Coordinates of C-alpha atoms and ligand atoms in Angstrom, one line a residue:
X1 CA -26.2 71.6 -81.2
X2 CA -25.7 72.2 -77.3
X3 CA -28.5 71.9 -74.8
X4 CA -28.6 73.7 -71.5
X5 CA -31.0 72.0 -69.8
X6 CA -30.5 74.5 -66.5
X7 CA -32.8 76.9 -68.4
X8 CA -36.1 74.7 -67.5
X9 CA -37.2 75.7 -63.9
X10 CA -37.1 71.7 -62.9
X11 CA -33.2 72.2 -62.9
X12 CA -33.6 73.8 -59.2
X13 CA -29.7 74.6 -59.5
X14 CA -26.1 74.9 -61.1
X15 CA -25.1 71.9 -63.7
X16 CA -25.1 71.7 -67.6
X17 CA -26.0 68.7 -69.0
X18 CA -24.9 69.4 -72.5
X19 CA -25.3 67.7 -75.7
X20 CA -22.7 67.1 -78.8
X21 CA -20.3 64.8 -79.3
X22 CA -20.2 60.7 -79.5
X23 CA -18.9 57.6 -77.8
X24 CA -19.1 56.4 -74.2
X25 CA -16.3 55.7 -71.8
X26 CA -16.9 56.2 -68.1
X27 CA -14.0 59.4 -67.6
X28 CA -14.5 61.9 -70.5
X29 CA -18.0 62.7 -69.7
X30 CA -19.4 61.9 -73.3
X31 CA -22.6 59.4 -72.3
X32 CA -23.3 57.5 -76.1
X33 CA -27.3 57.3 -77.7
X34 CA -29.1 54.6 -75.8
X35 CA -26.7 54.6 -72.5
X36 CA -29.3 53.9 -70.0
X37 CA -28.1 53.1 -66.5
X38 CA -30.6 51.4 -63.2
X39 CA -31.2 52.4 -60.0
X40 CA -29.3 49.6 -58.2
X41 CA -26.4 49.6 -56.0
X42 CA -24.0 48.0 -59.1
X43 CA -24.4 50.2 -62.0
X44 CA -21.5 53.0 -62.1
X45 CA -23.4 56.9 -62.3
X46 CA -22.0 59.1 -65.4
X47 CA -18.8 60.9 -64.4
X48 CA -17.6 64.5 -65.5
X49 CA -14.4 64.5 -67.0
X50 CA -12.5 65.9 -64.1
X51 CA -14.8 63.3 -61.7
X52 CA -15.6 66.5 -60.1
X53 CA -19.7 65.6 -60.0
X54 CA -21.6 62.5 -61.0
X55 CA -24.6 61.4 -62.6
X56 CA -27.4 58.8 -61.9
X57 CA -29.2 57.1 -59.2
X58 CA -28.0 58.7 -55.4
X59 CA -29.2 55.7 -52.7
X60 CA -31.8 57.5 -50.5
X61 CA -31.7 57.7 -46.9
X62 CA -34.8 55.0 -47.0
X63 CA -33.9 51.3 -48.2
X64 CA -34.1 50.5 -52.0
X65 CA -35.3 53.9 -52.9
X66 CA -33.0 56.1 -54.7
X67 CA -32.9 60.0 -56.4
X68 CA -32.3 60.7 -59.8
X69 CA -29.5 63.1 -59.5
X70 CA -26.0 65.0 -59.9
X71 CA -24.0 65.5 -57.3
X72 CA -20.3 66.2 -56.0
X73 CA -18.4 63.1 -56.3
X74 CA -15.1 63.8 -55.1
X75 CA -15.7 65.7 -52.0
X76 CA -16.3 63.9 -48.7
X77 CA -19.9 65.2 -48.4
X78 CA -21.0 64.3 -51.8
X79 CA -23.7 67.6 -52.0
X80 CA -26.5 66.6 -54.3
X81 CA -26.9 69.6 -56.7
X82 CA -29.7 69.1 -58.9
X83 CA -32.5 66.5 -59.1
X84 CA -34.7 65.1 -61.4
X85 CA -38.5 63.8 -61.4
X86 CA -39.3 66.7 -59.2
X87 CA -37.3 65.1 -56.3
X88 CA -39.3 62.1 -55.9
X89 CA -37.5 59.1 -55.2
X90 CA -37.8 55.9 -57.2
X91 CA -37.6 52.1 -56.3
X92 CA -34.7 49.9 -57.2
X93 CA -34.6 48.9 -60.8
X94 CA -36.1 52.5 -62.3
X95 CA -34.6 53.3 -65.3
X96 CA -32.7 56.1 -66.6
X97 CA -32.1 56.2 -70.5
X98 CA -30.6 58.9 -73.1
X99 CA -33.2 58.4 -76.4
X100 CA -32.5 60.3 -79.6
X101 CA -35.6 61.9 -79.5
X102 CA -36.9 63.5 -75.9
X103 CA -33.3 63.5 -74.1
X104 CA -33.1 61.8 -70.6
X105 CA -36.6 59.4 -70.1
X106 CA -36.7 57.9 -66.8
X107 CA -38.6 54.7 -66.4
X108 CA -40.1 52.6 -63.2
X109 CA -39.2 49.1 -63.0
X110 CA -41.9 48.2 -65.5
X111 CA -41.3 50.6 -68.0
X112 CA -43.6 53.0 -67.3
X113 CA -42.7 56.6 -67.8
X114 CA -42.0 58.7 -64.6
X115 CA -40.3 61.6 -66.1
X116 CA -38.1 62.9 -69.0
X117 CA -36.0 65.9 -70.0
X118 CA -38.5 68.0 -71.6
X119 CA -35.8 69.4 -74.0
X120 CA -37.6 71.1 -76.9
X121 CA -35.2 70.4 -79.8
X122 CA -35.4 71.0 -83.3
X123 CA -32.4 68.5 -84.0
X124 CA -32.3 64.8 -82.2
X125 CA -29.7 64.5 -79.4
X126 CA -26.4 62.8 -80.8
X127 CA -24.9 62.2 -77.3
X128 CA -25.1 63.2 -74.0
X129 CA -22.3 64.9 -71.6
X130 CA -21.3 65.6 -68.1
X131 CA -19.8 69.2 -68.1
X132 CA -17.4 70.3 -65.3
X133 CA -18.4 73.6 -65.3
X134 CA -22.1 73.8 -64.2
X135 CA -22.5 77.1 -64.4
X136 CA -26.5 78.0 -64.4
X137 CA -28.8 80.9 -66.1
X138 CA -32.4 81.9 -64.6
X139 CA -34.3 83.6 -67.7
X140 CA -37.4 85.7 -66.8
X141 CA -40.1 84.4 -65.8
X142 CA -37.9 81.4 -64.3
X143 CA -38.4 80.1 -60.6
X144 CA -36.8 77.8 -58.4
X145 CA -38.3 75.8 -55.1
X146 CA -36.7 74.9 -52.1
X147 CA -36.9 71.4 -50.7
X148 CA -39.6 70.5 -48.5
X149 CA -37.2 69.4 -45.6
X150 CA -33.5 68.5 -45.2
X151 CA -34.2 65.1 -46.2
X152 CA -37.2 65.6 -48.4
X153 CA -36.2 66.8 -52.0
X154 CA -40.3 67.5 -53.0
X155 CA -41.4 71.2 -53.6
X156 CA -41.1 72.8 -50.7
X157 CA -42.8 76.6 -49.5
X158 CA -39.9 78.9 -50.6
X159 CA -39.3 80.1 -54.1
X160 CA -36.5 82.2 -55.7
X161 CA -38.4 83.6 -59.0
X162 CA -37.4 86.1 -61.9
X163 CA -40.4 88.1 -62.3
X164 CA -41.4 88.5 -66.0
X165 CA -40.8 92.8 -64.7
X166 CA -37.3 92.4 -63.3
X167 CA -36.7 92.1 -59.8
X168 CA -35.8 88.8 -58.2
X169 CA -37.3 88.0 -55.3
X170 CA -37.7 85.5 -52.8
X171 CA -41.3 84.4 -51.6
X172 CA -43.0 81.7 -49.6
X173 CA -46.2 80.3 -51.2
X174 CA -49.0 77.9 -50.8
X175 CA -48.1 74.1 -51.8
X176 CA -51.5 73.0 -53.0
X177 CA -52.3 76.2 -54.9
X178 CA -48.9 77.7 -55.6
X179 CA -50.2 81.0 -54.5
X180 CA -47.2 83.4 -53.9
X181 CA -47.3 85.2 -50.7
X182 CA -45.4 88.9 -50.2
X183 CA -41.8 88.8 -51.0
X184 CA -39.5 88.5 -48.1
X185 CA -36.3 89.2 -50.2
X186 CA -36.1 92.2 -53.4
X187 CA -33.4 93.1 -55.3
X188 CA -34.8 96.3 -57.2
X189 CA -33.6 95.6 -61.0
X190 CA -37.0 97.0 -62.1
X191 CA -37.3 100.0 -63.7
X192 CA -40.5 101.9 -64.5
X193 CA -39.3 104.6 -65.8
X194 CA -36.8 102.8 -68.2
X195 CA -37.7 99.2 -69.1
X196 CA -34.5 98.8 -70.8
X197 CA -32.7 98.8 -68.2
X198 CA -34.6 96.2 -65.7
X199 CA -33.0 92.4 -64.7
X200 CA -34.2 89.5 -67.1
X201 CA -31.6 87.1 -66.8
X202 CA -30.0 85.8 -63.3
X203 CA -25.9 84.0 -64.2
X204 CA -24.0 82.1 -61.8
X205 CA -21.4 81.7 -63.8
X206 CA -18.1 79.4 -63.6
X207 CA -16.1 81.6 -62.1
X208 CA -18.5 82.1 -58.9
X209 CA -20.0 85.2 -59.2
X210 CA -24.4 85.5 -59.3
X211 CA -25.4 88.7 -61.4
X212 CA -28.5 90.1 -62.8
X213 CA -28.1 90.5 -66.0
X214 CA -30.3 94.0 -67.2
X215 CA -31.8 94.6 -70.6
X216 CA -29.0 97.1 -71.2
X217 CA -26.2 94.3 -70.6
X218 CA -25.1 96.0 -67.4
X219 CA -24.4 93.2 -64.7
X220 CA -26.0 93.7 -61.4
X221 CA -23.4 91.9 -59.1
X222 CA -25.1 89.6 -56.0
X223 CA -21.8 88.0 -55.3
X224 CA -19.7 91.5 -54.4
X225 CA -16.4 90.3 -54.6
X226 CA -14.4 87.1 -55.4
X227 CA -12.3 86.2 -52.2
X228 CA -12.1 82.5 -53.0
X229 CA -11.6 81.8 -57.0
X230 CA -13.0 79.1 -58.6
X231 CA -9.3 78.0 -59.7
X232 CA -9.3 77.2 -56.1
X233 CA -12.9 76.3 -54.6
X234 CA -15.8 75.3 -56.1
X235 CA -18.9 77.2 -55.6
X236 CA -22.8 76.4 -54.9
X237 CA -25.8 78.3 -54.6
X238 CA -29.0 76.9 -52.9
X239 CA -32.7 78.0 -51.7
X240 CA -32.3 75.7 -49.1
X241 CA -35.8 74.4 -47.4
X242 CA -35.1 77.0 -44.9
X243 CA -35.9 79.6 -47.4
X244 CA -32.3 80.8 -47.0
X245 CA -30.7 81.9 -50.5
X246 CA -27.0 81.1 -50.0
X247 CA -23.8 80.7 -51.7
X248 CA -20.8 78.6 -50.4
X249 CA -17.4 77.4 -51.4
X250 CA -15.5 74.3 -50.8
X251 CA -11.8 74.5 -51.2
X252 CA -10.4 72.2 -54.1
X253 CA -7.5 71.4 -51.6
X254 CA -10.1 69.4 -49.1
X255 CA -9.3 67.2 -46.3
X256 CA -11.9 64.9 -44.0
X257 CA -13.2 68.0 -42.1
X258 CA -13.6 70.4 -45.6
X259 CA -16.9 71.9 -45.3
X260 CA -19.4 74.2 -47.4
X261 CA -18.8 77.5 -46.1
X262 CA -21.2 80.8 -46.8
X263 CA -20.1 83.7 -48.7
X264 CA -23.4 85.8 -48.5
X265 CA -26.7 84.8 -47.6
X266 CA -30.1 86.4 -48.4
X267 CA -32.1 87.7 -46.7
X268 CA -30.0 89.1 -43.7
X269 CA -32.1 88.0 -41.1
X270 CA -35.6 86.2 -42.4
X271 CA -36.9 85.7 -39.2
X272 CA -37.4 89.8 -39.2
X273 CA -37.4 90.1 -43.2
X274 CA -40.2 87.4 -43.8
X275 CA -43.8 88.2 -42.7
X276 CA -45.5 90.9 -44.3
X277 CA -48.7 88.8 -44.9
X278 CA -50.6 85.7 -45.5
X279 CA -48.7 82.9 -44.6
X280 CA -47.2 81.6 -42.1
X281 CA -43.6 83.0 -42.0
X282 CA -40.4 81.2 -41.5
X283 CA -41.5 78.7 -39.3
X284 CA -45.2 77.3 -38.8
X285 CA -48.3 78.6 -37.2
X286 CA -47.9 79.5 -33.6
X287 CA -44.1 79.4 -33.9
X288 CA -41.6 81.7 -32.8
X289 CA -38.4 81.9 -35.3
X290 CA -35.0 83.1 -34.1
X291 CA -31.6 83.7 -36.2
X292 CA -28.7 81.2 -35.4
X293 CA -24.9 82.2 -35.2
X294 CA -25.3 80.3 -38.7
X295 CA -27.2 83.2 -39.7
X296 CA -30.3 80.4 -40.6
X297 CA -33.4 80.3 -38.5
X298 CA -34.4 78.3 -35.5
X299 CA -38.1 77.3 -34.9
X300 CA -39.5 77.2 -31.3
X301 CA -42.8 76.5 -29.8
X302 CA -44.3 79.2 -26.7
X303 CA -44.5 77.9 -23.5
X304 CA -47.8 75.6 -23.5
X305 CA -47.3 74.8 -27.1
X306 CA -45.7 71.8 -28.8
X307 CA -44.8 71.0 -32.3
X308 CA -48.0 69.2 -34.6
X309 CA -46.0 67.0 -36.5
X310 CA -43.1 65.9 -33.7
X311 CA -40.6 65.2 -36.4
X312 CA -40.9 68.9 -38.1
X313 CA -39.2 71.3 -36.0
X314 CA -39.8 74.1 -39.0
X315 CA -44.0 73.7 -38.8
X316 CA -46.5 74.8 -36.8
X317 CA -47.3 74.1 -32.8
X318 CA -50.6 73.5 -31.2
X319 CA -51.5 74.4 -28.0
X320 CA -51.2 72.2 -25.4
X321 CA -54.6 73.6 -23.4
X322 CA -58.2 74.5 -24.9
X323 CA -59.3 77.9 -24.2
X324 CA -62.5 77.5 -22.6
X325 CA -65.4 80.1 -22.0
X326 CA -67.6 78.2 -19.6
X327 CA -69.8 80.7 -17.7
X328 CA -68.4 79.1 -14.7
X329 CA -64.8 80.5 -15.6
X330 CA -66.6 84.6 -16.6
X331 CA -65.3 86.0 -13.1
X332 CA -62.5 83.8 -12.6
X333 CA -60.6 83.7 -15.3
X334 CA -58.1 85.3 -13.2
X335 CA -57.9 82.0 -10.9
X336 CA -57.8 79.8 -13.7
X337 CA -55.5 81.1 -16.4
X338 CA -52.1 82.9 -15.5
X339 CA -49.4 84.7 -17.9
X340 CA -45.7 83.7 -18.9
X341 CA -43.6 86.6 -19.8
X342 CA -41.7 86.4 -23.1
X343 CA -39.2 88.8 -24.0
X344 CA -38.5 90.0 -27.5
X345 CA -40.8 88.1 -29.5
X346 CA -43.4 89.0 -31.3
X347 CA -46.3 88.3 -34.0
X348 CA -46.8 91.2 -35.4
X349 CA -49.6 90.7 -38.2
X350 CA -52.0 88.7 -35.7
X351 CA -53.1 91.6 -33.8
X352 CA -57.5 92.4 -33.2
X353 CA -57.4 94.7 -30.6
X354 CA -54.7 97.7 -30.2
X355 CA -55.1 99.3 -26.5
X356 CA -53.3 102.9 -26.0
X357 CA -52.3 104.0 -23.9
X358 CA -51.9 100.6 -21.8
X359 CA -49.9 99.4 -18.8
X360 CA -48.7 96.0 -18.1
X361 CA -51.3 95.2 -15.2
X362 CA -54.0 97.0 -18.0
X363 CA -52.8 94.7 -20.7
X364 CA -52.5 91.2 -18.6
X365 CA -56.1 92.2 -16.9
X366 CA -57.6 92.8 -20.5
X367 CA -56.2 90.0 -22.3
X368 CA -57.3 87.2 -19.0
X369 CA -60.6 88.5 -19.0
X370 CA -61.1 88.0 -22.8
X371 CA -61.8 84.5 -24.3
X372 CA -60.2 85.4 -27.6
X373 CA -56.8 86.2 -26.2
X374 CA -53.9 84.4 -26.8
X375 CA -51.3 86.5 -26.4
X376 CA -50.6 89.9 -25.5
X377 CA -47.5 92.3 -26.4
X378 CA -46.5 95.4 -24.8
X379 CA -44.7 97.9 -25.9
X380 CA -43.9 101.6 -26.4
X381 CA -47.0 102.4 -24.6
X382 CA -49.4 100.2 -26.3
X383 CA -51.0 96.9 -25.5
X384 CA -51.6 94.6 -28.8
X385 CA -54.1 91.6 -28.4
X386 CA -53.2 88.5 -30.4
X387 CA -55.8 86.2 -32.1
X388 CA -54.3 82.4 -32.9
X389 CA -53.0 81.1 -35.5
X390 CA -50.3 83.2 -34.3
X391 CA -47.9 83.7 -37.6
X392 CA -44.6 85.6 -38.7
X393 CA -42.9 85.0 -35.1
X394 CA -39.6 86.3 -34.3
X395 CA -37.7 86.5 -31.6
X396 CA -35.1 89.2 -31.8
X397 CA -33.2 92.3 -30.1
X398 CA -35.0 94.9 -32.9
X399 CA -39.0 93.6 -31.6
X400 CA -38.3 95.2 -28.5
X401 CA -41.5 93.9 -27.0
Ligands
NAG1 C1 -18.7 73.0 -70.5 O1 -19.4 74.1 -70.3 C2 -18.8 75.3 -70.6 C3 -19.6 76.5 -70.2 O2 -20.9 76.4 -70.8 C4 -18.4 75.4 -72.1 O3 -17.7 76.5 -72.4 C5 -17.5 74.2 -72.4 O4 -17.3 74.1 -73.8 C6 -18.2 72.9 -72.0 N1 -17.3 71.8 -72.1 C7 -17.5 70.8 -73.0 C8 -16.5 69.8 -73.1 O5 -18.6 70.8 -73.6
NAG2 C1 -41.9 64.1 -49.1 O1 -43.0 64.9 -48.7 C2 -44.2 64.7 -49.4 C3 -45.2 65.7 -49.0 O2 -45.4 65.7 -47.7 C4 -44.7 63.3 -49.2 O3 -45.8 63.1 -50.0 C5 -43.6 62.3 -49.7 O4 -43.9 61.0 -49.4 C6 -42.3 62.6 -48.9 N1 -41.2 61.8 -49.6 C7 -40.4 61.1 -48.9 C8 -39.4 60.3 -49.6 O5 -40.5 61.0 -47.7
NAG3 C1 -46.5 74.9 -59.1 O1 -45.6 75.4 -60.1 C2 -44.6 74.5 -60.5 C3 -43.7 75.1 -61.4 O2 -44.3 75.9 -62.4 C4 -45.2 73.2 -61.0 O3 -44.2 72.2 -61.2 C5 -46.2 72.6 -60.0 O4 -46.8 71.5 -60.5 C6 -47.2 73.7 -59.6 N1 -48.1 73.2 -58.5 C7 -49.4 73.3 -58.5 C8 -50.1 72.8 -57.4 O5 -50.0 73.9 -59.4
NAG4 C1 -32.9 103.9 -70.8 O1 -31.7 103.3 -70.4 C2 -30.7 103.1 -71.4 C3 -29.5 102.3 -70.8 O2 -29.2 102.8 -69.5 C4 -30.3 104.4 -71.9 O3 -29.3 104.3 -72.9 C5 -31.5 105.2 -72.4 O4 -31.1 106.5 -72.8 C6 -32.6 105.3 -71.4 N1 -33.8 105.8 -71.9 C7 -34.4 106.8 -71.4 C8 -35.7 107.2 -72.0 O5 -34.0 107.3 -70.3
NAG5 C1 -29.4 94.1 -54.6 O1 -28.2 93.4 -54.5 C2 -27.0 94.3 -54.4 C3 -25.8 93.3 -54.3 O2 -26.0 92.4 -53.3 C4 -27.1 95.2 -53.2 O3 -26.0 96.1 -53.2 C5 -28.4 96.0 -53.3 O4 -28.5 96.7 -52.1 C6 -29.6 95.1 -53.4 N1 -30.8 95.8 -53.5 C7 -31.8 95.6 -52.7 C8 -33.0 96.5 -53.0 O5 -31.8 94.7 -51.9
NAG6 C1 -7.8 70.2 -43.1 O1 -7.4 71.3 -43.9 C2 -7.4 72.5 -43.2 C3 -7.1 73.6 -44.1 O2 -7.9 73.6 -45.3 C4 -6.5 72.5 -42.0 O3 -6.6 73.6 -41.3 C5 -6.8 71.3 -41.1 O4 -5.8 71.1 -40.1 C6 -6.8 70.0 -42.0 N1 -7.3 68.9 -41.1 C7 -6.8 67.7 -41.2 C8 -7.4 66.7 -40.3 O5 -5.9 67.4 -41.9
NAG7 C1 -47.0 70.2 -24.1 O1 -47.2 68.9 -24.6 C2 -46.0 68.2 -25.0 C3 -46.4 66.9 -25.7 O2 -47.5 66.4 -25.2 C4 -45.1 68.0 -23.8 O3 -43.9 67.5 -24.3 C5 -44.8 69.4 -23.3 O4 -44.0 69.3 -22.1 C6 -46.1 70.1 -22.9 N1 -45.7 71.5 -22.5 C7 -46.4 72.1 -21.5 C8 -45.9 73.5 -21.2 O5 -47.3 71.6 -20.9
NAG8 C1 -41.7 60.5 -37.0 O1 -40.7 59.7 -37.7 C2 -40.5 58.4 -37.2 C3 -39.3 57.8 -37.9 O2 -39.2 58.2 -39.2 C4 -41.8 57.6 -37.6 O3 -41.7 56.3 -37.1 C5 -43.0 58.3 -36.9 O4 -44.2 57.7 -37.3 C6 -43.1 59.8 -37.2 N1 -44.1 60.4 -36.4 C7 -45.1 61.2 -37.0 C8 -46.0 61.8 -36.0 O5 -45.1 61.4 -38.2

């Protein structure tokens, strides 16, 4: 009996954690029946047999916290890879054990039950074992969440999903509610006129490609060609909490300065390809998203805004003034408010009032005279007036604005 455990959507990427064989020793992978290991900083994590990636308790950036986890051991920048217990961290002396009967149960420091496996087996598990190979399957219906931030591994606001119809897509969503807001991302394996041949399955598999597997068995090929072989590199593939879907390669031949290194990303450009809706885009409320030479985005607040929460660059920005509407200010709103020009950005979903045909003078006089207005954009003859919370901003050469 082997167990994938990838298949469950709490595996948010790559790794096997497979389950035959017997005996423990710390270099052939095979973890015995009862192994349990503790978050501490002396107990040795479960090695694959190649010592390629490890298994256990990862110390977290805060003191005597640590992440249940698997990550790349021999490589400089040991890249976490999956996560347990949703990403939540645990306190020093948590407990991770292998039981015959639910698979991997993880335990606080007084034995209470955070989190297990949740294989659903028809046999009990005879060992565990650390595979090499990692390579990970997405069934329908299957989705996967991006971190919450660099640093913090909760459920974040992107998703890659399956849909139970074929196409994968990428979507942000509401975190209390889960909502799913419009796909920024589509790959078209759904077929109405012919069901059988529509995407159900999504493969990385472990010789780096990503397909879509359709009904009819024909492979629908993310990863278009094979440059760097996974003889040679090893391969990831993250949502990262920027809501960019990216694969990368790390050559096996690594020095000091080896790094991750994209070989496509999707979407092309999300500041442009996000933002057809609810929500609040790439960035936060009021924020203005542009595309970095890293091909990720970069969140920036407008002049006479500043960010909410100071140590989240990626959300939303608050305005720095209140917008007043004494009747004192009725005919001088010209004296007391005054414009700065922006070039190339836009918002384009928070419009209320569309003036054609407009100048600039029309546009600036229209939008200082009118309490509501918090921006204006001009373009192609027409004057847009903007309502706050401003969402979907993007700065880029295509807004032409
Ligand atoms: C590791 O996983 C691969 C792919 O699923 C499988 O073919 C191989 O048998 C596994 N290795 C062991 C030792 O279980
Ligand atoms: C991660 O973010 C969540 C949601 O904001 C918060 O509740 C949690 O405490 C954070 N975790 C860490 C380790 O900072
Ligand atoms: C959202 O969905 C995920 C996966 O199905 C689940 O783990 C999470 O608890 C859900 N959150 C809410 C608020 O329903
Ligand atoms: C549906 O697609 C399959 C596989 O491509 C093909 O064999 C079959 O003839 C198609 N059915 C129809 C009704 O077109
Ligand atoms: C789906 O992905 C393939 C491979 O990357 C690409 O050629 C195709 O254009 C994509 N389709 C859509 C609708 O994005
Ligand atoms: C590291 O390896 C790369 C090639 O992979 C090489 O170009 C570079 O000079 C090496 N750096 C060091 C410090 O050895
Ligand atoms: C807005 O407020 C922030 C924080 O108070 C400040 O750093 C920033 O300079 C202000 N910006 C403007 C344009 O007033
Ligand atoms: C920002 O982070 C620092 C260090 O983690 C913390 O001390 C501070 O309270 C945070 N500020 C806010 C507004 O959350």
């Amino acid at each position: 009996m082997a167990c994938a455990l990838p298949h469950h959507p709490l595996f948010h990427f790559l790794l096997l954690f497979l389950l035959p064989f017997s005996i423990v020793a710390r270099t052939n992978g095979i973890v015995a029946m009862g192994t349990s290991i503790t978050a501490n900083n002396k107990d040795t994590p479960w090695l694959s047999p190649s010592g390629v990636l490890e298994f256990g308790f990862k110390p977290h950036k805060e003191k005597n916290l640590f992440l249940l986890s698997i990550w790349y051991y021999k490589i400089p920048d040991q890249t976490i890879v999956w996560y347990g217990h949703d990403g939540v961290p645990v306190s020093t002396g948590s407990q991770l054990s292998l039981t015959v009967d639910r698979g991997l149960v993880l335990n606080d420091p007084q034995g209470k039950e955070l989190w297990n496996s949740q294989l659903i087996l028809n046999d009990n598990v005879a060992h565990g074992f650390i595979n090499d190979t990692g390579n990970f399957i997405m069934e329908s219906g299957g989705v996967i969440f991006s971190r919450l931030s660099e640093t913090n591994f909760s459920q974040g606001r992107f998703q890659l999903r399956l849909l139970p119809e074929g196409n994968l897509v990428l979507n942000t969503r509401d975190i209390t509610s889960n909502f799913s807001y419009a796909a920024y991302y589509i790959n078209d394996t759904y077929d109405s006129s012919n069901l059988s041949n529509s995407g159900y399955r999504v493969i990385f598999d472990e010789t780096g490609f990503m397909y879509i597997l359709r009904r009819n068995n024909q492979k629908f090929y993310i990863t278009q060609s094979m440059l760097f072989p996974a003889t040679e590199y090893f391969h990831r593939a993250t949502l990262d909490f920027d809501g960019v879907f990216t694969q990368y390669y790390h050559s096996k031949n690594f020095n000091s300065s080896t790094k991750w290194t994209p070989i496509w990303s999707k979407p092309d450009n999300i500041c442009v390809d996000i933002g057809r809706g609810e929500g609040n885009g790439a960035c936060g409320f009021n924020s203005i998203c542009k595309l970095n030479d890293n091909q990720r985005p970069d969140c920036k607040c407008p002049p006479g805004y500043s960010l909410l929460d100071p140590n989240n660059t990626y959300g939303s920005c608050k305005p720095n003034f209140t917008q007043s509407c004494l009747e004192d200010d009725i005919n001088s709103a010209e004296d007391i408010y005054d414009f700065e020009t922006l070039i190339n950005i836009d918002w384009p979903i928070s419009d209320y009032e569309h003036m054609v045909p407009a100048t600039e003078a029309q546009c600036k006089r229209s939008c200082i005279n009118d309490y509501f207005c918090a921006f204006a954009i001009l373009g192609e003859g027409s004057c847009w007036k903007k309502k706050v919370p401003l969402s979907n901003g993007r700065e880029d050469n295509v807004v032409n604005r």
